[in-house]
């Protein structure tokens, strides 16, 4: 009560007079304990309480027992046995073994996530080529370097320099060794794949332009590689330029904590030029040396464990997936589950487009025969039959839907705020279209980082390919904005129809520009929060009392003779009376005059007479603050590391 304003105190007294009281706790009543099971009650499976373990992930592996599975999922053995019967498995004792696919089906039914553990126990391990990703700051030459390296690849040599873009390529060295390069430069793709558990990259090539030096995204790439525990080989690019200063780059990298070889560390540095192709051989040698140190080996026999690098839809051939086998061998004709999709492998093609009957570890290849389009980073698992493939795919789709709904619900939950103004959250629906599925995922993930307590970024539809009339119709129906990344402009008929429907289309090729553009749109759309701010301050210099006024004119009143010492005082605003920094009263302005003239505002430096409704407790030296309500919009913030967010 001590800090309460008079108005609040008055309200409290009123509430009590009306009879509002805080609810009393009910008496604790002990529940009736039952000693006998209920009779004639059909069996009801125990309720799964997903709220208790919202995002639990358990490890599963080939050949775990039913009792082990029950323990890991936190369910009873009979409950697990019931699920097993439902998925068509024979159930014997609790020590019976279940296959890894069945274990996943059970876990999905229980509502927990799984991580598949693959054992290489007893299997022969053979050396495999390294898988390399190129990262670095925008315009430092990642794409140019990949292009230059691709031209040294087998595919380019055999196809006369023309290579099919399938998301990865192999460079063969004279020694017979080879290197696999992932063809999607950029950090978003790397982190999207890593987020889905697809740790396919063995080495990161950090490209730094010799004429520009270490930049925000260079540092970001370094931290991505560090977080993924992936070694770095530095390629100082553009060394052909007169302004090139590789020494400066070395010093900068060293001071950022990268242990370079020259400084006694283990990170190799190679000077290259993607334009003149100088140093490319040295870079390839450095990568092989790094791979040798890592002693990269993989199991070749047994069923494959692979990951999707890129997926696209071909009009004639259906979904085409570029993938890399991590271990085992993928054989044409096998039934596979890829993420939430499934299919039977109709054809395997290598980077030259040659049909192969199998794919070995670290080899990029393209597969045909899937029923739907998976996403970059999805795992490819081989299953025993079409029935099992269908079942797992359906289960995974259901789980994805549940997770998506849960995410939307979580996103929609308003943060309970006890303060006077509750933030309103509006929805910003977006449709994402990009060149390939991997980019779609990366762009979607990046856009979701723009979520804020005021604007909920809802990606309502995604797809690979150009923007179609269907996208415009959907955008119109749900008031969405269409984002096109790395795709051609839509046909003019589609653009016109979007204009007519007032649907915004945003086309970009650089992720940072896209995020900035969308970030500003989001800020515009945000409702903002109403905040009280001090518009002006006046100090009381003298006090006048108006006495003996008639009843018709009103009661006696005190007028504070003030000087405005900061900002300006507005008649319509709320006034706050402060004494020695402590708030004494808050109320509306009764009168504001300058030399007997009624005025609306008084600016800094001027004197005025001010009366506050129901306040007569003025003292000389008191401060009267003029409070006004402002709508504060969120801000789009982009940090030095290239990360963006909306600050509310
Ligand atoms: P990315 O954004 O990192 O993929 O960079 P790009 O590969 O698109 O290259 C950006 C610009 O730098 C392009 O204009 C390239 O032609 C140029 N560039 C890339 N590598 C070199 C190089 O080694 N030497 C010179 N002189 N220019 C380069």
PDB file of C-alpha atoms in Angstrom, residues 388-559:
ATOM      1  CA  UNK A 388       7.561 -51.743 -43.194  1.00  0.00           C
ATOM      2  CA  UNK A 389       8.605 -48.732 -45.326  1.00  0.00           C
ATOM      3  CA  UNK A 390       5.003 -47.519 -45.563  1.00  0.00           C
ATOM      4  CA  UNK A 391       4.448 -47.999 -41.853  1.00  0.00           C
ATOM      5  CA  UNK A 392       7.577 -46.114 -40.789  1.00  0.00           C
ATOM      6  CA  UNK A 393       6.908 -43.309 -43.252  1.00  0.00           C
ATOM      7  CA  UNK A 394       3.310 -42.921 -42.037  1.00  0.00           C
ATOM      8  CA  UNK A 395       4.470 -42.957 -38.415  1.00  0.00           C
ATOM      9  CA  UNK A 396       7.121 -40.331 -39.093  1.00  0.00           C
ATOM     10  CA  UNK A 397       4.634 -38.135 -40.984  1.00  0.00           C
ATOM     11  CA  UNK A 398       2.206 -38.345 -38.083  1.00  0.00           C
ATOM     12  CA  UNK A 399       4.959 -37.479 -35.623  1.00  0.00           C
ATOM     13  CA  UNK A 400       6.053 -34.530 -37.816  1.00  0.00           C
ATOM     14  CA  UNK A 401       2.473 -33.237 -37.923  1.00  0.00           C
ATOM     15  CA  UNK A 402       2.150 -33.571 -34.167  1.00  0.00           C
ATOM     16  CA  UNK A 403       5.463 -31.764 -33.637  1.00  0.00           C
ATOM     17  CA  UNK A 404       4.425 -29.025 -36.073  1.00  0.00           C
ATOM     18  CA  UNK A 405       1.097 -28.515 -34.302  1.00  0.00           C
ATOM     19  CA  UNK A 406       2.842 -28.473 -30.950  1.00  0.00           C
ATOM     20  CA  UNK A 407       5.295 -25.883 -32.255  1.00  0.00           C
ATOM     21  CA  UNK A 408       2.455 -23.721 -33.573  1.00  0.00           C
ATOM     22  CA  UNK A 409       0.647 -24.000 -30.247  1.00  0.00           C
ATOM     23  CA  UNK A 410       3.810 -23.118 -28.361  1.00  0.00           C
ATOM     24  CA  UNK A 411       4.334 -20.204 -30.707  1.00  0.00           C
ATOM     25  CA  UNK A 412       0.831 -18.982 -30.114  1.00  0.00           C
ATOM     26  CA  UNK A 413       0.981 -19.139 -26.342  1.00  0.00           C
ATOM     27  CA  UNK A 414       1.093 -15.597 -25.123  1.00  0.00           C
ATOM     28  CA  UNK A 415       3.611 -14.917 -22.446  1.00  0.00           C
ATOM     29  CA  UNK A 416       1.619 -14.173 -19.311  1.00  0.00           C
ATOM     30  CA  UNK A 417       2.479 -10.634 -18.412  1.00  0.00           C
ATOM     31  CA  UNK A 418       1.240  -9.091 -15.247  1.00  0.00           C
ATOM     32  CA  UNK A 419       2.100  -5.574 -16.321  1.00  0.00           C
ATOM     33  CA  UNK A 420      -0.607  -3.129 -17.392  1.00  0.00           C
ATOM     34  CA  UNK A 421      -0.218  -3.691 -21.153  1.00  0.00           C
ATOM     35  CA  UNK A 422      -0.348  -7.250 -22.451  1.00  0.00           C
ATOM     36  CA  UNK A 423       1.507  -7.626 -25.761  1.00  0.00           C
ATOM     37  CA  UNK A 424      -0.743  -8.590 -28.636  1.00  0.00           C
ATOM     38  CA  UNK A 425       0.700 -11.226 -30.960  1.00  0.00           C
ATOM     39  CA  UNK A 426      -0.160 -11.152 -34.622  1.00  0.00           C
ATOM     40  CA  UNK A 427       0.521 -13.776 -37.213  1.00  0.00           C
ATOM     41  CA  UNK A 428       2.723 -13.227 -40.256  1.00  0.00           C
ATOM     42  CA  UNK A 429       2.033 -16.056 -42.711  1.00  0.00           C
ATOM     43  CA  UNK A 430       4.783 -16.785 -45.245  1.00  0.00           C
ATOM     44  CA  UNK A 431       5.042 -19.092 -48.252  1.00  0.00           C
ATOM     45  CA  UNK A 432       8.624 -20.118 -49.035  1.00  0.00           C
ATOM     46  CA  UNK A 433       9.707 -21.142 -52.532  1.00  0.00           C
ATOM     47  CA  UNK A 434      13.348 -21.878 -53.381  1.00  0.00           C
ATOM     48  CA  UNK A 435      15.406 -23.596 -56.052  1.00  0.00           C
ATOM     49  CA  UNK A 436      15.993 -26.858 -54.217  1.00  0.00           C
ATOM     50  CA  UNK A 437      14.558 -28.549 -51.162  1.00  0.00           C
ATOM     51  CA  UNK A 438      17.736 -28.041 -49.130  1.00  0.00           C
ATOM     52  CA  UNK A 439      17.531 -24.283 -49.621  1.00  0.00           C
ATOM     53  CA  UNK A 440      13.795 -24.301 -48.819  1.00  0.00           C
ATOM     54  CA  UNK A 441      14.634 -25.822 -45.454  1.00  0.00           C
ATOM     55  CA  UNK A 442      17.509 -23.447 -44.780  1.00  0.00           C
ATOM     56  CA  UNK A 443      15.398 -20.372 -45.692  1.00  0.00           C
ATOM     57  CA  UNK A 444      12.491 -21.607 -43.567  1.00  0.00           C
ATOM     58  CA  UNK A 445      14.776 -22.156 -40.587  1.00  0.00           C
ATOM     59  CA  UNK A 446      16.292 -18.710 -41.040  1.00  0.00           C
ATOM     60  CA  UNK A 447      12.864 -17.024 -41.256  1.00  0.00           C
ATOM     61  CA  UNK A 448      11.728 -18.717 -38.071  1.00  0.00           C
ATOM     62  CA  UNK A 449      14.537 -16.924 -36.220  1.00  0.00           C
ATOM     63  CA  UNK A 450      12.525 -13.734 -36.868  1.00  0.00           C
ATOM     64  CA  UNK A 451       9.796 -14.979 -34.530  1.00  0.00           C
ATOM     65  CA  UNK A 452       9.140 -12.559 -31.710  1.00  0.00           C
ATOM     66  CA  UNK A 453       6.659 -12.148 -28.855  1.00  0.00           C
ATOM     67  CA  UNK A 454       4.703  -9.709 -31.046  1.00  0.00           C
ATOM     68  CA  UNK A 455       4.781 -11.325 -34.472  1.00  0.00           C
ATOM     69  CA  UNK A 456       4.496 -15.026 -35.018  1.00  0.00           C
ATOM     70  CA  UNK A 457       6.204 -16.058 -38.267  1.00  0.00           C
ATOM     71  CA  UNK A 458       4.066 -18.872 -39.608  1.00  0.00           C
ATOM     72  CA  UNK A 459       5.515 -20.672 -42.637  1.00  0.00           C
ATOM     73  CA  UNK A 460       2.271 -21.994 -44.087  1.00  0.00           C
ATOM     74  CA  UNK A 461       3.600 -23.631 -47.213  1.00  0.00           C
ATOM     75  CA  UNK A 462       7.007 -24.456 -48.678  1.00  0.00           C
ATOM     76  CA  UNK A 463       8.145 -25.894 -51.966  1.00  0.00           C
ATOM     77  CA  UNK A 464      10.927 -26.162 -54.521  1.00  0.00           C
ATOM     78  CA  UNK A 465      10.427 -24.427 -57.869  1.00  0.00           C
ATOM     79  CA  UNK A 466       9.086 -21.146 -59.187  1.00  0.00           C
ATOM     80  CA  UNK A 467       6.126 -19.261 -57.737  1.00  0.00           C
ATOM     81  CA  UNK A 468       2.889 -20.524 -59.263  1.00  0.00           C
ATOM     82  CA  UNK A 469      -0.696 -19.301 -59.447  1.00  0.00           C
ATOM     83  CA  UNK A 470      -1.491 -21.887 -56.776  1.00  0.00           C
ATOM     84  CA  UNK A 471       0.971 -20.156 -54.398  1.00  0.00           C
ATOM     85  CA  UNK A 472      -0.678 -16.783 -55.079  1.00  0.00           C
ATOM     86  CA  UNK A 473      -4.152 -18.258 -54.454  1.00  0.00           C
ATOM     87  CA  UNK A 474      -2.971 -19.784 -51.195  1.00  0.00           C
ATOM     88  CA  UNK A 475      -1.261 -16.534 -50.162  1.00  0.00           C
ATOM     89  CA  UNK A 476      -4.449 -14.591 -50.879  1.00  0.00           C
ATOM     90  CA  UNK A 477      -6.527 -17.068 -48.900  1.00  0.00           C
ATOM     91  CA  UNK A 478      -4.375 -16.808 -45.793  1.00  0.00           C
ATOM     92  CA  UNK A 479      -3.004 -13.280 -46.195  1.00  0.00           C
ATOM     93  CA  UNK A 480       0.532 -14.568 -46.683  1.00  0.00           C
ATOM     94  CA  UNK A 481       3.615 -12.995 -48.204  1.00  0.00           C
ATOM     95  CA  UNK A 482       5.492 -15.133 -50.756  1.00  0.00           C
ATOM     96  CA  UNK A 483       9.253 -15.423 -50.426  1.00  0.00           C
ATOM     97  CA  UNK A 484      11.198 -16.654 -53.437  1.00  0.00           C
ATOM     98  CA  UNK A 485      14.850 -17.527 -52.871  1.00  0.00           C
ATOM     99  CA  UNK A 486      17.292 -18.227 -55.677  1.00  0.00           C
ATOM    100  CA  UNK A 487      14.497 -18.720 -58.213  1.00  0.00           C
ATOM    101  CA  UNK A 488      13.531 -16.984 -61.422  1.00  0.00           C
ATOM    102  CA  UNK A 489      10.864 -14.264 -61.391  1.00  0.00           C
ATOM    103  CA  UNK A 490       7.399 -15.777 -61.712  1.00  0.00           C
ATOM    104  CA  UNK A 491       5.588 -15.522 -65.085  1.00  0.00           C
ATOM    105  CA  UNK A 492       3.992 -12.113 -65.643  1.00  0.00           C
ATOM    106  CA  UNK A 493       0.489 -13.604 -65.357  1.00  0.00           C
ATOM    107  CA  UNK A 494       1.350 -14.755 -61.826  1.00  0.00           C
ATOM    108  CA  UNK A 495       2.896 -11.379 -60.917  1.00  0.00           C
ATOM    109  CA  UNK A 496      -0.178  -9.548 -62.211  1.00  0.00           C
ATOM    110  CA  UNK A 497      -2.520 -11.814 -60.335  1.00  0.00           C
ATOM    111  CA  UNK A 498      -0.449 -11.276 -57.155  1.00  0.00           C
ATOM    112  CA  UNK A 499      -0.672  -7.499 -57.658  1.00  0.00           C
ATOM    113  CA  UNK A 500      -4.440  -7.699 -58.121  1.00  0.00           C
ATOM    114  CA  UNK A 501      -4.775  -9.840 -54.993  1.00  0.00           C
ATOM    115  CA  UNK A 502      -2.433  -7.503 -53.072  1.00  0.00           C
ATOM    116  CA  UNK A 503      -0.093 -10.399 -52.368  1.00  0.00           C
ATOM    117  CA  UNK A 504       3.516  -9.362 -51.692  1.00  0.00           C
ATOM    118  CA  UNK A 505       6.219 -11.338 -53.500  1.00  0.00           C
ATOM    119  CA  UNK A 506       9.780 -10.952 -52.215  1.00  0.00           C
ATOM    120  CA  UNK A 507      12.533 -12.371 -54.414  1.00  0.00           C
ATOM    121  CA  UNK A 508      16.092 -12.591 -53.103  1.00  0.00           C
ATOM    122  CA  UNK A 509      19.364 -14.356 -53.749  1.00  0.00           C
ATOM    123  CA  UNK A 510      21.250 -13.392 -50.600  1.00  0.00           C
ATOM    124  CA  UNK A 511      19.861 -14.717 -47.329  1.00  0.00           C
ATOM    125  CA  UNK A 512      20.921 -11.634 -45.330  1.00  0.00           C
ATOM    126  CA  UNK A 513      19.055  -9.321 -47.710  1.00  0.00           C
ATOM    127  CA  UNK A 514      15.989 -11.532 -47.468  1.00  0.00           C
ATOM    128  CA  UNK A 515      16.073 -11.522 -43.673  1.00  0.00           C
ATOM    129  CA  UNK A 516      16.520  -7.748 -43.566  1.00  0.00           C
ATOM    130  CA  UNK A 517      13.629  -7.188 -45.982  1.00  0.00           C
ATOM    131  CA  UNK A 518      11.293  -9.545 -44.117  1.00  0.00           C
ATOM    132  CA  UNK A 519      12.507  -8.227 -40.764  1.00  0.00           C
ATOM    133  CA  UNK A 520      11.399  -4.721 -41.746  1.00  0.00           C
ATOM    134  CA  UNK A 521       8.006  -6.020 -42.933  1.00  0.00           C
ATOM    135  CA  UNK A 522       7.565  -7.808 -39.615  1.00  0.00           C
ATOM    136  CA  UNK A 523       8.427  -4.658 -37.678  1.00  0.00           C
ATOM    137  CA  UNK A 524       5.776  -2.776 -39.699  1.00  0.00           C
ATOM    138  CA  UNK A 525       3.203  -5.429 -38.946  1.00  0.00           C
ATOM    139  CA  UNK A 526       3.994  -5.639 -35.223  1.00  0.00           C
ATOM    140  CA  UNK A 527       1.278  -4.062 -33.089  1.00  0.00           C
ATOM    141  CA  UNK A 528       3.907  -2.534 -30.791  1.00  0.00           C
ATOM    142  CA  UNK A 529       3.508  -2.020 -27.062  1.00  0.00           C
ATOM    143  CA  UNK A 530       1.904   0.981 -25.439  1.00  0.00           C
ATOM    144  CA  UNK A 531       4.417   2.487 -23.096  1.00  0.00           C
ATOM    145  CA  UNK A 532       4.335   5.425 -20.770  1.00  0.00           C
ATOM    146  CA  UNK A 533       7.061   7.954 -21.301  1.00  0.00           C
ATOM    147  CA  UNK A 534       7.862  11.248 -19.671  1.00  0.00           C
ATOM    148  CA  UNK A 535       7.162  13.962 -22.235  1.00  0.00           C
ATOM    149  CA  UNK A 536       8.124  16.867 -20.000  1.00  0.00           C
ATOM    150  CA  UNK A 537       8.941  17.966 -16.479  1.00  0.00           C
ATOM    151  CA  UNK A 538       7.978  21.118 -14.616  1.00  0.00           C
ATOM    152  CA  UNK A 539       9.230  22.347 -11.243  1.00  0.00           C
ATOM    153  CA  UNK A 540       6.864  24.059  -8.778  1.00  0.00           C
ATOM    154  CA  UNK A 541       8.142  27.555  -7.974  1.00  0.00           C
ATOM    155  CA  UNK A 542       5.104  28.897  -6.085  1.00  0.00           C
ATOM    156  CA  UNK A 543       1.612  27.834  -4.999  1.00  0.00           C
ATOM    157  CA  UNK A 544      -1.602  29.829  -5.384  1.00  0.00           C
ATOM    158  CA  UNK A 545      -4.809  29.017  -3.599  1.00  0.00           C
ATOM    159  CA  UNK A 546      -8.131  29.965  -5.170  1.00  0.00           C
ATOM    160  CA  UNK A 547     -10.596  30.320  -2.283  1.00  0.00           C
ATOM    161  CA  UNK A 548     -14.237  31.240  -1.814  1.00  0.00           C
ATOM    162  CA  UNK A 549     -15.406  30.074  -5.199  1.00  0.00           C
ATOM    163  CA  UNK A 550     -19.093  29.469  -5.605  1.00  0.00           C
ATOM    164  CA  UNK A 551     -20.542  25.953  -5.710  1.00  0.00           C
ATOM    165  CA  UNK A 552     -21.444  26.363  -9.363  1.00  0.00           C
ATOM    166  CA  UNK A 553     -17.868  27.245 -10.292  1.00  0.00           C
ATOM    167  CA  UNK A 554     -16.358  24.441  -8.215  1.00  0.00           C
ATOM    168  CA  UNK A 555     -14.509  23.964  -4.949  1.00  0.00           C
ATOM    169  CA  UNK A 556     -11.343  25.622  -3.671  1.00  0.00           C
ATOM    170  CA  UNK A 557      -8.308  24.653  -5.600  1.00  0.00           C
ATOM    171  CA  UNK A 558      -4.521  24.897  -5.507  1.00  0.00           C
ATOM    172  CA  UNK A 559      -2.577  25.970  -8.536  1.00  0.00           C
TER     173      UNK A 559
END
